[in-house]
mmCIF file of C-alpha atoms in Angstrom:
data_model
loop_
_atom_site.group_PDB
_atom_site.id
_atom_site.type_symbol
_atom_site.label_atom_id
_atom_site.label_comp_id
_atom_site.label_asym_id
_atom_site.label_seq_id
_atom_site.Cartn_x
_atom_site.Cartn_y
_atom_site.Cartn_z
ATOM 1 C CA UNK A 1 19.181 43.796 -37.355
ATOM 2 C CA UNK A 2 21.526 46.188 -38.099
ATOM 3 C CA UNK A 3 19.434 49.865 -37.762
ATOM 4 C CA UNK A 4 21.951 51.436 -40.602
ATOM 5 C CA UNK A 5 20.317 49.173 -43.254
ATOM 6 C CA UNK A 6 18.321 46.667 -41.734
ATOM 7 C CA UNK A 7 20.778 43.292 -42.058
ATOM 8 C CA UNK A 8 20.427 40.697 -39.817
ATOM 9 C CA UNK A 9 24.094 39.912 -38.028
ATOM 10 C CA UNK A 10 24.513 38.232 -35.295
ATOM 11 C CA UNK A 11 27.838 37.309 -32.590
ATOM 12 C CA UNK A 12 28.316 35.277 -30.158
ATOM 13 C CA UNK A 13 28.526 37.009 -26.530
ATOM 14 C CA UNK A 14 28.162 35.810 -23.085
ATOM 15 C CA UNK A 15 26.306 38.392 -19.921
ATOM 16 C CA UNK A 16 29.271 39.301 -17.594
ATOM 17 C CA UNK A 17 26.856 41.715 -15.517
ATOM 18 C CA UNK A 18 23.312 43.070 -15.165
ATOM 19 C CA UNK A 19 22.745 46.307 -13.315
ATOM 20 C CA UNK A 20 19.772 47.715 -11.657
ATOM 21 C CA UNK A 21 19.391 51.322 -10.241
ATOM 22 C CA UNK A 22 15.884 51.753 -9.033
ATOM 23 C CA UNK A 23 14.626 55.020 -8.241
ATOM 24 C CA UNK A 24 10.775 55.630 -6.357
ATOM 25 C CA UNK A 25 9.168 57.091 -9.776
ATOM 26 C CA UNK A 26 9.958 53.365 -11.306
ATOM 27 C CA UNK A 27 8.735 51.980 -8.483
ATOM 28 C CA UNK A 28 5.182 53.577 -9.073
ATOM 29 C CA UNK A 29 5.363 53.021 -12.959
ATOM 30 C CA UNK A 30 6.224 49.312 -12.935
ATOM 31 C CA UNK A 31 9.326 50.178 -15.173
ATOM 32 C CA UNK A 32 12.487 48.741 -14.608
ATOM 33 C CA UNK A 33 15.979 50.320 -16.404
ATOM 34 C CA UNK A 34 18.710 48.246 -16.436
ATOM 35 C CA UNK A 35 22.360 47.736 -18.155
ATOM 36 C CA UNK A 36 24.095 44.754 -19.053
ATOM 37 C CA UNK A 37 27.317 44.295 -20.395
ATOM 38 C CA UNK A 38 28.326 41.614 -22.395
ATOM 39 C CA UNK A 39 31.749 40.067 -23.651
ATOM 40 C CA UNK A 40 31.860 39.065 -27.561
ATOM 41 C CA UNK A 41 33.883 36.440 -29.062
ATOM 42 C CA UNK A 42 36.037 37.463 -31.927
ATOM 43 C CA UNK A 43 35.830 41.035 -33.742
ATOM 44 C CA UNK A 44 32.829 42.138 -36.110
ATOM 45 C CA UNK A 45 29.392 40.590 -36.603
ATOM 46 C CA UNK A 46 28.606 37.767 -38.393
ATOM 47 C CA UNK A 47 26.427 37.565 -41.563
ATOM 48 C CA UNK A 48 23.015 35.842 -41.035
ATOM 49 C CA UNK A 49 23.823 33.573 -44.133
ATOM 50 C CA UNK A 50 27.238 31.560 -44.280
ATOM 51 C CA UNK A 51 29.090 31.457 -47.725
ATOM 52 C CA UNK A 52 29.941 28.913 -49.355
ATOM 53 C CA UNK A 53 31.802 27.026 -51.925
ATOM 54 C CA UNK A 54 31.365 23.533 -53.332
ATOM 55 C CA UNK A 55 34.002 21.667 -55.974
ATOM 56 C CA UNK A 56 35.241 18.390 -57.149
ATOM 57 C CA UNK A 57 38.451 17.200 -55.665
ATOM 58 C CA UNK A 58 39.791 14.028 -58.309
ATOM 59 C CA UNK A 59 42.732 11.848 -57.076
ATOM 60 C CA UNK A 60 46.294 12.975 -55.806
ATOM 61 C CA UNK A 61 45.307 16.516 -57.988
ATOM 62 C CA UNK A 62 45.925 19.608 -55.823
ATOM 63 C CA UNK A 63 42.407 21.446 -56.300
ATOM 64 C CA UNK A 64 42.857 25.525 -56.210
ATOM 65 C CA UNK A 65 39.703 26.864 -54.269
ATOM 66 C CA UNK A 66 39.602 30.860 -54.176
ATOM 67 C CA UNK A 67 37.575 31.768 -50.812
ATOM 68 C CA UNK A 68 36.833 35.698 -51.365
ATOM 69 C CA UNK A 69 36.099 37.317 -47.894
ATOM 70 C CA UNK A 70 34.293 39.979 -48.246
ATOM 71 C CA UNK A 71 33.856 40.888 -44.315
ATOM 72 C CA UNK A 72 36.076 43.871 -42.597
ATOM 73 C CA UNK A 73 37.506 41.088 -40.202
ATOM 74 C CA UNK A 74 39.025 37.687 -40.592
ATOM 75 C CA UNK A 75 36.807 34.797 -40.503
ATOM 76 C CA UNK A 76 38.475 31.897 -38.569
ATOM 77 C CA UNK A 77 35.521 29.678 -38.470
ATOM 78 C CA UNK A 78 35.490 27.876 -41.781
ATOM 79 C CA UNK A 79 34.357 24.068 -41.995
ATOM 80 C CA UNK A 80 35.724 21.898 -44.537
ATOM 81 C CA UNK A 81 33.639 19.002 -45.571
ATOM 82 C CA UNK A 82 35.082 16.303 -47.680
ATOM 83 C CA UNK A 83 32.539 13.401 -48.701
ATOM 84 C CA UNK A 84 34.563 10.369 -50.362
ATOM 85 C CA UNK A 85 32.477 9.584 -53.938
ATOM 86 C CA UNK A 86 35.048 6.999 -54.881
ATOM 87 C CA UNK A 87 37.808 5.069 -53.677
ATOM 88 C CA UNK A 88 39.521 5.135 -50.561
ATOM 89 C CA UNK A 89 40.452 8.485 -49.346
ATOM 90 C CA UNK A 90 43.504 7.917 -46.730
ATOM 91 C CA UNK A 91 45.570 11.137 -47.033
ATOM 92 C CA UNK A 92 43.686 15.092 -47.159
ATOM 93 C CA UNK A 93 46.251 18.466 -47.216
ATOM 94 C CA UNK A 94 45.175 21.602 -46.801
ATOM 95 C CA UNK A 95 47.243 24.544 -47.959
ATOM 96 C CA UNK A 96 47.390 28.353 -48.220
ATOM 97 C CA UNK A 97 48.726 31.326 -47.435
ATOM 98 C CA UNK A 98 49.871 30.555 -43.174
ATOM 99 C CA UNK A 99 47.901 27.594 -43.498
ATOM 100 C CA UNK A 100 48.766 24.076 -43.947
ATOM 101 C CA UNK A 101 47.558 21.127 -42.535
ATOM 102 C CA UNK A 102 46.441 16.799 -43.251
ATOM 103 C CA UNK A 103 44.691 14.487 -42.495
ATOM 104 C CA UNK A 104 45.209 10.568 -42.790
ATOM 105 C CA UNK A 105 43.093 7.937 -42.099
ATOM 106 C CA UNK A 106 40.609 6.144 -43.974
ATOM 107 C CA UNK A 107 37.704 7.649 -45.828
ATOM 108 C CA UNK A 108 35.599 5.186 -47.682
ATOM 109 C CA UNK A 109 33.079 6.017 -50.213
ATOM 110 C CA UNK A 110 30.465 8.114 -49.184
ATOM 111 C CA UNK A 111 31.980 8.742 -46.049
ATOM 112 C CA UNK A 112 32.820 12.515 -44.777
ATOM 113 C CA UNK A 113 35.629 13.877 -42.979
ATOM 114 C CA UNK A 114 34.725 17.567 -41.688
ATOM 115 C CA UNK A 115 37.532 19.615 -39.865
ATOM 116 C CA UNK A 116 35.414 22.403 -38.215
ATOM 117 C CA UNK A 117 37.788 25.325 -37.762
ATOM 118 C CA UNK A 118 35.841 27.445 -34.822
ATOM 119 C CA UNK A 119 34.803 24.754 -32.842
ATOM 120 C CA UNK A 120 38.032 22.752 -33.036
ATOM 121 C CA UNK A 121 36.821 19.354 -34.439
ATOM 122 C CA UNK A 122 37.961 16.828 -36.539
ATOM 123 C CA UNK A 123 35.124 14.086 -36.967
ATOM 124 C CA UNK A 124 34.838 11.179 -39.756
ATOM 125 C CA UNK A 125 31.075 10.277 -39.487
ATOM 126 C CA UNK A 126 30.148 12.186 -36.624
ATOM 127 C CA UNK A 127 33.079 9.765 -34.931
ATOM 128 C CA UNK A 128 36.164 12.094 -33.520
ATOM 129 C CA UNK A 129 38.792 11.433 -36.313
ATOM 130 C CA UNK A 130 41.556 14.302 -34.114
ATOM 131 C CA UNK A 131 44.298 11.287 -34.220
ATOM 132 C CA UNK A 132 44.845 11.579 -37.943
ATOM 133 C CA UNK A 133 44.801 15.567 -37.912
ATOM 134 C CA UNK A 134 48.064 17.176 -38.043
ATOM 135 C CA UNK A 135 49.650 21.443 -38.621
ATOM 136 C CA UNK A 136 52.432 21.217 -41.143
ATOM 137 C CA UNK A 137 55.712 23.108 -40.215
ATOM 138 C CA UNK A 138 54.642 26.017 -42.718
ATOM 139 C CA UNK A 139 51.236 27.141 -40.653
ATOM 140 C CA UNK A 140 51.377 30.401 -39.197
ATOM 141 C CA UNK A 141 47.934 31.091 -38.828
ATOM 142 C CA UNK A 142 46.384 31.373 -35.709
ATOM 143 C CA UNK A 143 43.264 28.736 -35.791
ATOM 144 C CA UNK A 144 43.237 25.981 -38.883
ATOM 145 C CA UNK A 145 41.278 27.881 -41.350
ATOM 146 C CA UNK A 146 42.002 31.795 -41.278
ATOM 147 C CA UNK A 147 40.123 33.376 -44.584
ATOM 148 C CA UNK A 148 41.698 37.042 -44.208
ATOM 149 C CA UNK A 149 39.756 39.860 -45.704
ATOM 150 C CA UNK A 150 40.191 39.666 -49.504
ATOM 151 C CA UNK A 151 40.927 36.562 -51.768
ATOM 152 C CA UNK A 152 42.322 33.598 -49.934
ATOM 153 C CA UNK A 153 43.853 30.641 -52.266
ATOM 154 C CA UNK A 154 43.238 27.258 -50.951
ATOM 155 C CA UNK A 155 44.977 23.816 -52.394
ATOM 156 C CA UNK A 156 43.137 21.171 -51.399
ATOM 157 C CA UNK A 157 44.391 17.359 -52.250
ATOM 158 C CA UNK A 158 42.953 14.104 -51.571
ATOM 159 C CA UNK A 159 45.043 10.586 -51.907
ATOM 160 C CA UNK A 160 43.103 7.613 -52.496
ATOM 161 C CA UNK A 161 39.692 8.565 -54.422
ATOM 162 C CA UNK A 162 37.416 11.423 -55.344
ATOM 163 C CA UNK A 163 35.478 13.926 -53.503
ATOM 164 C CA UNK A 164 32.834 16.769 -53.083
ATOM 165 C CA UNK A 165 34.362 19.065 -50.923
ATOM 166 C CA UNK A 166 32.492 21.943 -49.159
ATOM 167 C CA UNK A 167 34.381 25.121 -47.374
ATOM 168 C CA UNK A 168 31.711 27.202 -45.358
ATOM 169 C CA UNK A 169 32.048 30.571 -43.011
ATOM 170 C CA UNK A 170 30.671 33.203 -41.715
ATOM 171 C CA UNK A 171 31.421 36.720 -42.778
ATOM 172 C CA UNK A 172 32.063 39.109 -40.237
ATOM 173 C CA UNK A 173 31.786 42.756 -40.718
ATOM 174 C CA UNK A 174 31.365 46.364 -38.781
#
């Protein structure tokens, strides 16, 4: 909880080091001071609450999604979910500014396909689904799914059916 304004944020960190310099008045008091130091993944805090956005994706259409990041850093770990409502879904692209990727394979109805940018996962069902996953020659982004500060245009297709699709982050800020 941030003490500014009381939002909850959170990051992920790992403890490189706890120190403890114990003098005879602590000894006598039962206190204990120490420091730890910690090493943080990525820049900026995350919000408590991911955003998202939900649409309709219709057959070989290229669906424009506008992801507005509103955090002071770049979020890099979107998830995509696309859940097949009809048809057979065997081809999903993925474009944007520095980002462009597919996936092909087979998506039958009511199956879901969900390409989970910050842990580095392709899975179709829960079932690893990384074969059909592949960066097109135009991505420049480092990760899959970079949302950069500001608005970020996304054109999402899907070949062979219908779909809900889902894009999810976290914001990260100061």
């Amino acid at each position: 909880r941030r003490d500014a304004d009381g939002v909850l944020t959170w990051q992920w960190a790992r403890l490189l080091q706890v120190k403890h310099e114990q003098d005879i008045n602590e000894r006598v008091a039962a206190v204990a001071t120490i420091t730890a130091a910690f090493e943080v993944a990525g820049s900026g805090w995350m919000a408590s609450d991911p955003t998202t956005i939900t649409t309709i994706a219709v057959d070989g259409v290229q669906k424009p999604v506008l992801a507005e990041c509103t955090g002071d850093f770049p979020a890099s770990d979107a998830v995509l979910t696309v859940l097949s409502s009809s048809g057979t879904i065997t081809l999903v692209e993925v474009t944007g500014p520095g980002i462009e990727w597919s996936w092909a394979g087979s998506l039958l109805i009511w199956q879901s396909l969900v390409v989970d940018a910050g842990a580095l996962t392709v899975r179709k069902n829960d079932a690893d689904a990384y074969s059909g996953f592949a960066l097109g020659v135009g991505h420049t982004v480092a990760g899959w799914l970079t949302l950069l500060p500001g608005l970020n245009p996304l054109w999402i297709r899907v070949t062979g059916g219908s779909a809900s699709l889902s894009l999810v982050w976290n914001e990260r800020g100061a």
